[in-house]
Structures are given as C-alpha cells and as structure tokens.
Coordinates of C-alpha atoms and ligand atoms in Angstrom, one line a residue:
Q263 CA 7.9 -41.2 -1.7
R264 CA 7.6 -42.3 1.9
L265 CA 7.4 -39.1 4.1
T266 CA 8.7 -39.3 7.8
A267 CA 6.1 -38.5 10.5
C268 CA 7.0 -34.9 11.0
T269 CA 7.0 -34.0 7.0
V270 CA 4.4 -31.7 6.2
V271 CA 3.8 -31.2 2.0
H272 CA 2.6 -28.2 1.2
T273 CA 0.9 -27.5 -1.6
M274 CA 0.7 -23.7 -2.4
G275 CA 0.5 -21.3 -5.2
A276 CA 3.3 -19.5 -6.1
Y277 CA 1.2 -16.5 -7.0
A278 CA -0.1 -14.5 -3.7
C279 CA -3.6 -14.4 -4.9
Q280 CA -3.7 -18.2 -5.1
R281 CA -3.1 -18.3 -1.2
K282 CA -5.2 -16.8 1.7
T283 CA -2.8 -14.7 3.8
P284 CA -4.4 -13.5 6.9
L285 CA -3.2 -10.6 8.7
E286 CA -1.8 -12.7 11.9
H287 CA 0.4 -15.4 11.3
H288 CA 3.1 -18.0 12.6
N289 CA 6.2 -16.6 11.5
T290 CA 7.0 -13.1 12.5
I291 CA 10.8 -13.6 13.2
F292 CA 11.1 -14.9 9.9
T293 CA 9.0 -12.5 8.1
D294 CA 10.4 -9.7 10.2
A295 CA 14.0 -10.3 9.1
L296 CA 13.3 -11.1 5.5
L297 CA 10.9 -8.2 5.0
L298 CA 14.1 -5.9 6.7
L299 CA 16.0 -7.2 3.5
A300 CA 13.4 -6.5 1.3
E301 CA 12.9 -3.1 2.3
N302 CA 17.0 -2.1 2.3
A303 CA 17.0 -3.8 -1.5
E304 CA 14.0 -1.3 -2.2
L305 CA 16.2 1.4 -0.5
C306 CA 18.7 0.3 -2.9
A307 CA 16.7 0.5 -5.7
N308 CA 17.1 -3.4 -6.2
E309 CA 13.7 -4.1 -7.2
G310 CA 14.7 -7.8 -7.8
R311 CA 16.0 -8.4 -4.9
N312 CA 13.3 -6.4 -3.3
V313 CA 10.5 -8.4 -5.0
A314 CA 12.2 -11.8 -4.0
F315 CA 12.4 -10.9 -0.5
K316 CA 8.6 -9.9 -0.2
R317 CA 7.7 -13.2 -1.8
A318 CA 9.5 -15.2 0.5
A319 CA 8.0 -13.4 3.6
S320 CA 4.6 -13.4 2.2
V321 CA 4.8 -17.6 1.6
L322 CA 5.5 -18.0 5.3
K323 CA 3.1 -15.6 6.4
A324 CA 0.5 -18.1 4.5
L325 CA 1.9 -21.0 6.3
P326 CA -0.7 -22.2 9.1
R327 CA 2.2 -22.9 11.3
P328 CA 5.5 -21.9 12.8
V329 CA 8.3 -23.4 10.9
R330 CA 10.5 -25.2 13.3
Q331 CA 13.2 -26.7 10.8
M332 CA 14.5 -26.2 7.3
E333 CA 12.6 -29.5 6.5
D334 CA 9.3 -27.6 7.0
L335 CA 10.1 -25.1 4.1
Q336 CA 9.9 -28.2 1.6
G337 CA 7.5 -27.9 -1.2
L338 CA 7.1 -24.1 -0.6
P339 CA 7.6 -21.9 -3.6
C340 CA 9.4 -18.7 -3.8
L341 CA 12.2 -19.4 -1.3
G342 CA 15.1 -18.8 -2.8
E343 CA 18.8 -19.5 -1.7
H344 CA 19.5 -16.6 -0.3
S345 CA 16.0 -16.6 1.9
Q346 CA 17.0 -19.9 3.1
R347 CA 20.3 -19.2 4.3
V348 CA 18.4 -16.1 6.6
I349 CA 15.6 -18.8 7.6
K350 CA 18.7 -21.4 8.5
D351 CA 20.8 -18.5 10.6
I352 CA 17.3 -17.8 12.4
L353 CA 16.7 -21.5 13.6
E354 CA 20.3 -22.0 14.2
H355 CA 21.1 -19.1 16.0
G356 CA 18.1 -17.0 17.0
G357 CA 19.0 -14.1 14.5
S358 CA 20.3 -13.4 11.5
S359 CA 24.0 -11.2 11.4
E360 CA 23.2 -10.4 7.7
V361 CA 19.7 -8.6 9.0
E362 CA 21.4 -6.9 11.9
M363 CA 23.8 -5.6 9.8
T364 CA 21.7 -4.3 7.5
R365 CA 19.7 -2.8 10.5
Q366 CA 22.8 -0.8 12.0
S367 CA 24.4 0.0 8.6
E368 CA 24.5 3.7 8.0
K369 CA 22.9 4.0 4.3
Y370 CA 19.8 1.9 5.5
Q371 CA 19.2 4.1 8.6
A372 CA 20.2 7.1 6.5
M373 CA 17.6 5.8 3.7
K374 CA 14.9 4.9 5.8
A375 CA 15.0 8.6 7.6
L376 CA 14.9 10.4 4.5
T377 CA 12.2 8.4 2.2
G378 CA 10.3 8.4 5.7
I379 CA 9.6 12.3 4.6
F380 CA 6.5 12.4 2.4
G381 CA 7.1 13.6 -1.0
V382 CA 11.1 11.6 -0.7
G383 CA 11.6 8.6 -2.9
V384 CA 14.3 6.6 -3.3
K385 CA 16.1 8.7 -5.9
T386 CA 15.9 12.1 -3.9
A387 CA 17.2 10.5 -0.7
E388 CA 20.2 8.7 -2.7
R389 CA 21.2 11.9 -4.1
W390 CA 20.8 13.6 -0.7
Y391 CA 22.5 11.1 1.1
R392 CA 25.6 11.2 -1.5
E393 CA 25.3 14.8 -0.5
G394 CA 26.1 13.7 3.0
I395 CA 22.6 14.2 4.3
Q396 CA 21.3 11.2 6.9
D397 CA 18.6 12.8 8.4
L398 CA 15.8 15.2 9.1
A399 CA 18.2 17.8 10.8
D400 CA 21.1 17.6 8.3
L401 CA 18.0 18.2 5.7
V402 CA 17.0 21.3 7.2
T403 CA 20.9 22.9 8.2
A404 CA 21.2 22.1 4.5
D405 CA 18.5 24.5 3.6
L406 CA 17.8 22.8 -0.1
K407 CA 15.2 23.9 -2.5
L408 CA 12.2 21.2 -1.2
N409 CA 9.0 21.2 -3.2
R410 CA 5.7 21.7 -2.0
E411 CA 4.8 18.1 -0.7
Q412 CA 8.7 17.6 0.7
Q413 CA 8.0 21.4 2.6
T414 CA 5.0 19.1 4.3
G415 CA 6.8 16.2 4.7
V416 CA 9.6 17.9 6.8
K417 CA 6.8 20.4 8.3
Y418 CA 5.0 17.4 10.1
Y419 CA 7.9 14.5 9.8
D420 CA 6.2 13.4 13.8
H421 CA 2.8 13.2 12.8
L422 CA 3.2 11.6 9.7
N423 CA 5.3 9.1 11.1
M424 CA 2.9 7.9 13.7
P425 CA 0.9 5.2 13.1
V426 CA -2.6 6.1 12.0
T427 CA -5.3 4.4 14.1
E428 CA -8.5 2.6 13.2
A429 CA -10.4 5.7 15.1
E430 CA -8.9 8.3 13.3
A431 CA -9.6 6.4 10.2
R432 CA -13.0 6.0 10.9
T433 CA -13.2 9.8 12.2
I434 CA -11.7 10.8 8.9
G435 CA -14.0 8.7 6.9
Q436 CA -17.3 10.3 8.7
I437 CA -15.7 13.8 7.7
V438 CA -15.1 13.1 3.8
E439 CA -18.7 11.6 3.8
K440 CA -19.8 15.0 5.5
A441 CA -17.9 16.7 2.6
V442 CA -19.2 14.4 -0.2
H443 CA -23.0 14.1 0.8
A444 CA -22.9 18.0 1.3
L445 CA -21.6 18.1 -2.8
L446 CA -23.1 15.6 -4.0
P447 CA -25.9 13.6 -2.6
G448 CA -26.3 9.7 -3.1
A449 CA -22.4 9.2 -3.6
E450 CA -20.6 6.5 -1.9
I451 CA -17.4 6.8 0.0
T452 CA -15.4 3.4 0.3
L453 CA -12.2 2.9 2.8
T454 CA -9.8 0.8 1.2
G455 CA -6.1 0.3 1.5
G456 CA -4.9 -1.4 4.9
F457 CA -7.3 -0.5 6.7
R458 CA -9.8 -2.9 4.5
R459 CA -7.6 -5.7 4.7
G460 CA -8.1 -5.7 8.5
K461 CA -5.2 -3.6 9.6
K462 CA -5.4 -1.6 12.9
T463 CA -2.8 0.6 11.6
G464 CA -1.8 2.4 8.6
H465 CA 0.3 4.8 7.2
D466 CA -2.3 6.8 5.3
V467 CA -6.2 6.2 5.0
D468 CA -7.5 5.4 1.5
F469 CA -11.0 6.2 0.2
L470 CA -12.6 5.3 -2.9
V471 CA -15.5 8.0 -4.4
T472 CA -18.3 7.0 -6.6
H473 CA -22.0 7.6 -7.6
P474 CA -24.4 5.0 -8.8
E475 CA -25.1 7.6 -11.9
E476 CA -21.7 7.5 -13.8
G477 CA -21.0 11.0 -14.8
R478 CA -22.3 12.7 -11.7
E479 CA -18.8 11.9 -9.9
E480 CA -17.2 14.7 -12.5
G481 CA -15.8 17.8 -11.1
L482 CA -16.6 16.2 -7.3
L483 CA -13.2 16.2 -6.0
P484 CA -11.9 19.6 -6.4
K485 CA -15.6 20.8 -4.6
V486 CA -14.9 18.6 -2.0
M487 CA -11.3 19.8 -1.5
G488 CA -12.3 23.4 -1.1
W489 CA -15.4 22.3 0.7
L490 CA -12.6 20.9 3.6
E491 CA -10.1 23.7 3.1
A492 CA -12.9 26.4 4.0
R493 CA -13.3 24.2 7.3
D494 CA -10.0 24.2 8.3
L495 CA -9.5 20.9 8.2
L496 CA -6.5 20.6 5.3
L497 CA -2.7 20.9 5.8
Y498 CA -2.0 20.2 2.1
Q499 CA -3.5 18.7 -0.7
K500 CA -2.8 18.0 -4.4
I501 CA -5.3 16.7 -7.2
N502 CA -4.1 14.8 -10.0
K503 CA -6.5 15.2 -12.7
N504 CA -8.1 12.1 -14.4
S505 CA -5.7 10.8 -17.7
Y506 CA -8.0 8.1 -18.4
L507 CA -9.8 9.1 -21.4
E508 CA -6.9 10.4 -23.1
A509 CA -4.7 7.6 -22.2
K510 CA -4.1 6.1 -25.6
E511 CA -1.6 3.5 -24.3
W512 CA -3.9 1.4 -22.6
P513 CA -4.1 -1.6 -22.6
A514 CA -1.5 -1.7 -24.9
R515 CA 1.2 -1.1 -21.9
P516 CA -0.7 -2.6 -19.1
S517 CA 2.4 -3.2 -17.2
S518 CA 2.6 0.5 -15.4
N519 CA 1.1 0.3 -11.9
M520 CA 0.1 3.7 -11.8
D521 CA -3.6 4.0 -12.7
R522 CA -5.4 7.2 -14.0
F523 CA -8.0 8.0 -11.4
E524 CA -8.6 11.4 -10.6
R525 CA -7.4 11.4 -6.8
C526 CA -5.7 13.6 -4.1
F527 CA -2.9 12.9 -1.8
S528 CA -3.5 15.1 0.9
V529 CA -2.9 15.7 4.5
F530 CA -5.9 16.2 6.5
K531 CA -5.7 18.1 10.1
L532 CA -7.8 16.0 12.4
E533 CA -8.7 17.3 15.6
C534 CA -8.2 14.7 18.7
P535 CA -11.2 14.3 20.5
W536 CA -9.4 14.6 24.0
A537 CA -8.1 18.0 23.0
A538 CA -11.3 19.9 22.4
S539 CA -12.1 19.9 26.2
E540 CA -8.4 21.5 26.8
K541 CA -9.0 24.1 24.7
S542 CA -8.5 26.7 27.5
N543 CA -5.2 25.1 28.0
Q544 CA -2.9 27.9 26.5
S545 CA 0.2 25.9 27.5
G546 CA 0.7 25.4 23.7
E547 CA 2.9 22.7 24.1
S548 CA 1.3 19.8 21.7
P549 CA -1.1 20.9 19.1
S550 CA -5.0 19.9 19.5
W551 CA -4.8 17.9 16.2
K552 CA -2.7 15.6 14.3
A553 CA -1.5 15.4 10.5
V554 CA -2.8 12.3 8.6
R555 CA -2.2 11.7 5.2
V556 CA -5.1 10.5 3.1
D557 CA -5.9 9.7 -0.3
I558 CA -9.1 10.2 -2.2
V559 CA -9.6 8.8 -5.3
V560 CA -12.8 9.5 -7.8
V561 CA -14.0 6.5 -9.7
P562 CA -16.3 6.0 -12.3
F563 CA -19.4 3.5 -11.0
S564 CA -18.6 0.9 -14.1
Q565 CA -15.0 1.0 -13.0
L566 CA -15.6 0.5 -9.2
A567 CA -15.1 -3.6 -8.9
F568 CA -11.5 -2.8 -10.5
A569 CA -10.7 0.1 -8.4
L570 CA -11.9 -1.6 -5.1
L571 CA -9.5 -4.5 -5.9
G572 CA -6.8 -2.2 -7.2
W573 CA -6.5 -0.2 -4.0
T574 CA -7.4 -3.0 -1.4
G575 CA -3.9 -4.3 -1.8
S576 CA -1.6 -6.0 -0.3
Q577 CA 1.0 -4.4 -3.2
L578 CA 2.4 -7.9 -3.4
F579 CA -1.2 -9.3 -3.4
E580 CA -1.8 -6.3 -6.7
R581 CA 1.4 -7.4 -8.2
D582 CA 0.5 -11.3 -8.6
L583 CA -2.9 -10.6 -9.7
R584 CA -1.8 -8.8 -12.4
R585 CA 1.3 -11.2 -13.2
W586 CA -1.2 -14.1 -13.0
A587 CA -3.7 -12.7 -15.3
A588 CA -0.9 -11.6 -17.7
Q589 CA 1.0 -15.1 -17.5
E590 CA -1.6 -17.6 -16.8
K591 CA -4.7 -16.0 -18.5
G592 CA -3.3 -14.0 -21.4
M593 CA -5.5 -11.4 -19.7
S594 CA -4.2 -7.6 -18.9
L595 CA -5.9 -5.9 -15.6
N596 CA -5.5 -2.9 -13.7
S597 CA -7.5 -1.0 -11.7
H598 CA -9.9 0.4 -14.3
A599 CA -10.5 -3.2 -16.2
L600 CA -9.9 -6.8 -17.2
Y601 CA -9.1 -7.2 -20.8
D602 CA -8.5 -10.5 -22.6
T603 CA -6.0 -10.3 -25.2
K604 CA -6.8 -13.3 -27.2
R605 CA -10.5 -12.6 -27.3
K606 CA -9.5 -8.8 -27.5
Q607 CA -12.7 -8.1 -25.1
Y608 CA -13.2 -6.0 -21.8
L609 CA -14.7 -8.4 -19.5
R610 CA -17.2 -6.9 -17.2
A611 CA -17.7 -7.2 -13.5
S612 CA -19.5 -5.4 -10.6
S613 CA -18.1 -7.0 -7.9
E614 CA -14.3 -8.2 -6.8
E615 CA -15.9 -12.2 -6.8
E616 CA -16.6 -11.8 -10.2
I617 CA -13.3 -10.7 -11.4
F618 CA -11.8 -13.7 -9.6
A619 CA -14.2 -15.7 -11.5
H620 CA -12.9 -14.3 -14.8
L621 CA -9.6 -15.1 -13.6
G622 CA -10.0 -18.7 -12.6
L623 CA -9.6 -17.9 -8.7
E624 CA -11.0 -19.1 -5.9
Y625 CA -12.2 -15.7 -4.2
I626 CA -10.1 -14.1 -1.6
P627 CA -11.6 -11.7 1.0
P628 CA -9.7 -8.4 1.6
W629 CA -9.1 -9.5 5.1
E630 CA -7.0 -12.6 3.3
R631 CA -5.0 -10.5 1.0
N632 CA -2.6 -9.7 3.7
A633 CA 0.4 -10.9 1.3
Ligands
CTP35 N1 -1.7 2.2 -5.2 C1 -2.2 2.4 -6.4 N2 -1.8 3.4 -6.6 C2 -1.1 4.5 -6.1 C3 -0.9 4.1 -4.8 C4 -1.6 2.9 -4.3 O1 -2.9 1.5 -7.3 N3 -0.8 5.5 -6.8 C5 -2.7 1.1 -4.4 C6 -1.5 0.3 -3.8 O2 -1.0 -0.8 -4.6 C7 -2.3 -0.6 -2.6 C8 -3.3 0.4 -2.2 O3 -3.4 1.1 -3.1 O4 -3.0 -1.8 -3.1 C9 -3.1 1.2 -0.6 O5 -1.7 1.7 -0.7 P1 -1.0 2.0 0.4 O6 -1.8 3.5 1.2 O7 0.1 2.3 0.1 O8 -0.8 0.9 1.1 P2 -1.5 0.1 2.4 O9 -2.1 -1.4 1.7 O10 -3.0 1.3 2.8 O11 -0.8 0.5 3.7 P3 -0.3 1.7 4.7 O12 -1.5 0.7 5.8 O13 0.5 1.4 5.0 O14 -1.1 2.3 4.1
MN36 MN1 21.7 -14.2 -2.5
MN37 MN1 -3.2 3.0 2.9
MN38 MN1 -2.4 5.3 -0.3

C-alpha cells in the first residue's frame, strides 16, 4: 500500500502500558474535549463510555505531534466512531457542540459541584440531584444528615477544591517523614500518585510508608496519626485497617481495584509560610493555614514494588496494566502481588522494572505513565 506524503503510519499499542505518555503533549484541544465527555459519562455512572473516551484521549496524549486532519488518525487504536466525530467537529469548526452542550448542562454542573465535595460519590450526588440539590449552598440549606467525611468536605470545600502545589506536597512530605521517623527510625517514605508522575499540582498528596525489616511497620499508622493530631496538624483522619491477611478471595477475585493495605485518608492543616509572619495580623479574614487531602498507605516491604506501581497511576495506566496482565499474559496483577494463573505461582519483584519484565513490557518510567 502506497502512502501519500503527509500520511503518518502509527504503530501504537492498544494498552496504555505499551505506550509512553508524557504530561505535556500536543493535542490538548482534543483531549480536553474527550475528557469532559468521559467525566460526564462517569458522573452519569456510565463506566463503559467513561473508559472509552478516556482511552481515546489517552491515545492522542501519546502522539508525538498535533492532529491536523482526520487522516492523521489512521491506524490508531481506541478511537471509536463517537470520539472520531468529536475530533472531526473540532478540526472543522474549532469546537464540538456536544462538548459545549454537556459543559453547559444543568446536570453536569450540579453533579460536578456535588461530587467535588470530599466524601460524596456519584451515587450520593445523583440522589441529592434528584431531590433538587444542585450545589453546596443547596446542600447546606437542605440540612441533610452528612457523615463525618462529608461534613469535612463541606467545611473545607474551597480549600479542598484548590489544587495542591508541588511545594505544598514537599512540605507535607517533610512533616510525614518527621512523624514517621520519630516513631519508627529506619522507616521509608515515598511520594507517589500524580506528583511522582511529575504533575505540578494534584487533588491530594499520596505517600507509601514501609520498613526494610518486614513486620516493623505493623501498628505504625495509628501512632503516626496520633503524633500529627497531638500537634494540631490534622483536620480529619480515617484509618482503614489492613485486611489482606484475612482476604481469601484473592487471587480468585483479582478484578477488585481496591487494595487491602492499611491506609489513612486524611485532611492536613498545612501552615502557610507567608502567613507565619502575619500572625500578629488579627484581621482574621483568611486562615493562616490550608486544608490539604493526604493519603498515607502502609506497605509490607516485600510488596513495595507492587504498591509503588499500583499507587503511581495514572488510573488508566493501572487499569490497562491489569488488563494486559490478565488478557495477554494470563496473570493477575494488583498492588500486592503478581500471580501467574497458568503456573499457579506468585512472581516476586523488588522493583517496578522487574514487574514490567515479568509482564513482557518495556519499562515505562513514572513521568511517562500519564495515560
Ligand atoms: N489508588 C488506589 N486505591 C485507592 C485510591 C487510589 O490504588 N483506593 C491509586 C489510583 O489508581 C492511582 C493512585 O492510587 O493510580 C493515586 O490516586 P489519586 O490520588 O486518586 O490520583 P492521582 O493520580 O494522584 O491524581 P491527583 O493528582 O488528582 O491526586
Ligand atoms: Mn456514541
Ligand atoms: Mn493523588
Ligand atoms: Mn489519593
């Protein structure tokens, strides 16, 4: 088959874990549109559509150049009819009317506002929306019974919807490290999630905590949270106990995304450095601190590589890693282990590189996992 001069043939794997996806790319006008449709599908609890649009956007993120004409899409995976129509509209009219209508829609805006509250998922938001609640003000007026997490979400709504900066993430890392080392010298703290992928901002800060002598990490988390609480550094905390040892369903049920590490979902009270010098300023208008969502996960050392891979993201990258393992390799991957279903054996790994090798994948560093 002959190619015209301007046709580029792409060889791109259909799984996000087969591609390098940098943070900055050349197709944001298309990916912003597709990701808005993905978000809307997620808010409508349409998981199939959500993933389809996310996959399409992800493929465009991995392209080395901007898409200028429909022919540029030839041979690319994961671009369904609907996604192609959106791209075509943008190429032809500079925008997509479907995307604009969705953005303006009352339901999209209400669901986005409500799920933007910490502790409120799609199901709860949907129920409230049907009762006529469309934003935070409506919710406060309705005076519904909220759980402790949601109360925190309402109370610190503005702060928690402000992006967390890299500098704030680093400061929190130092605080967590100080707490952990005061209680268990030799423990190791790793910044993970979006910041490990090189993002400059995030919706929260994610940490893994481990100790090279496995077992020493047991019982650490409540002490760490107590240490922070005693110093007035927390606004909210909820510890979920480790349930891995009791879990009998894995690897029989590897599809569950949720791992079973002991973890804490928390909200830190982060002192702002610029506010310290203004302590004498008693105008009392804005607080001298900022509420920041922090996730801390405690990991037994032998599972660290798997936990690191599982908590670095992106979400789509993780999803495709597990799908690749299951569909292409007959293996089952989660944040604890990798299991070869045919040989009926666990595959050990002490680094992410080894896990990629077990999976027959080229190693992709964290900053190229922004699928
Ligand atoms: N994760 C997980 N189990 C959870 C929550 C998150 O395994 N209960 C994983 C997600 O799949 C993701 C990583 O942990 O890979 C970080 O999750 P999250 O903080 O939600 O996303 P980020 O990629 O860090 O994005 P953001 O910057 O918005 O925080
Ligand atoms: Mn369609
Ligand atoms: Mn995060
Ligand atoms: Mn998180």
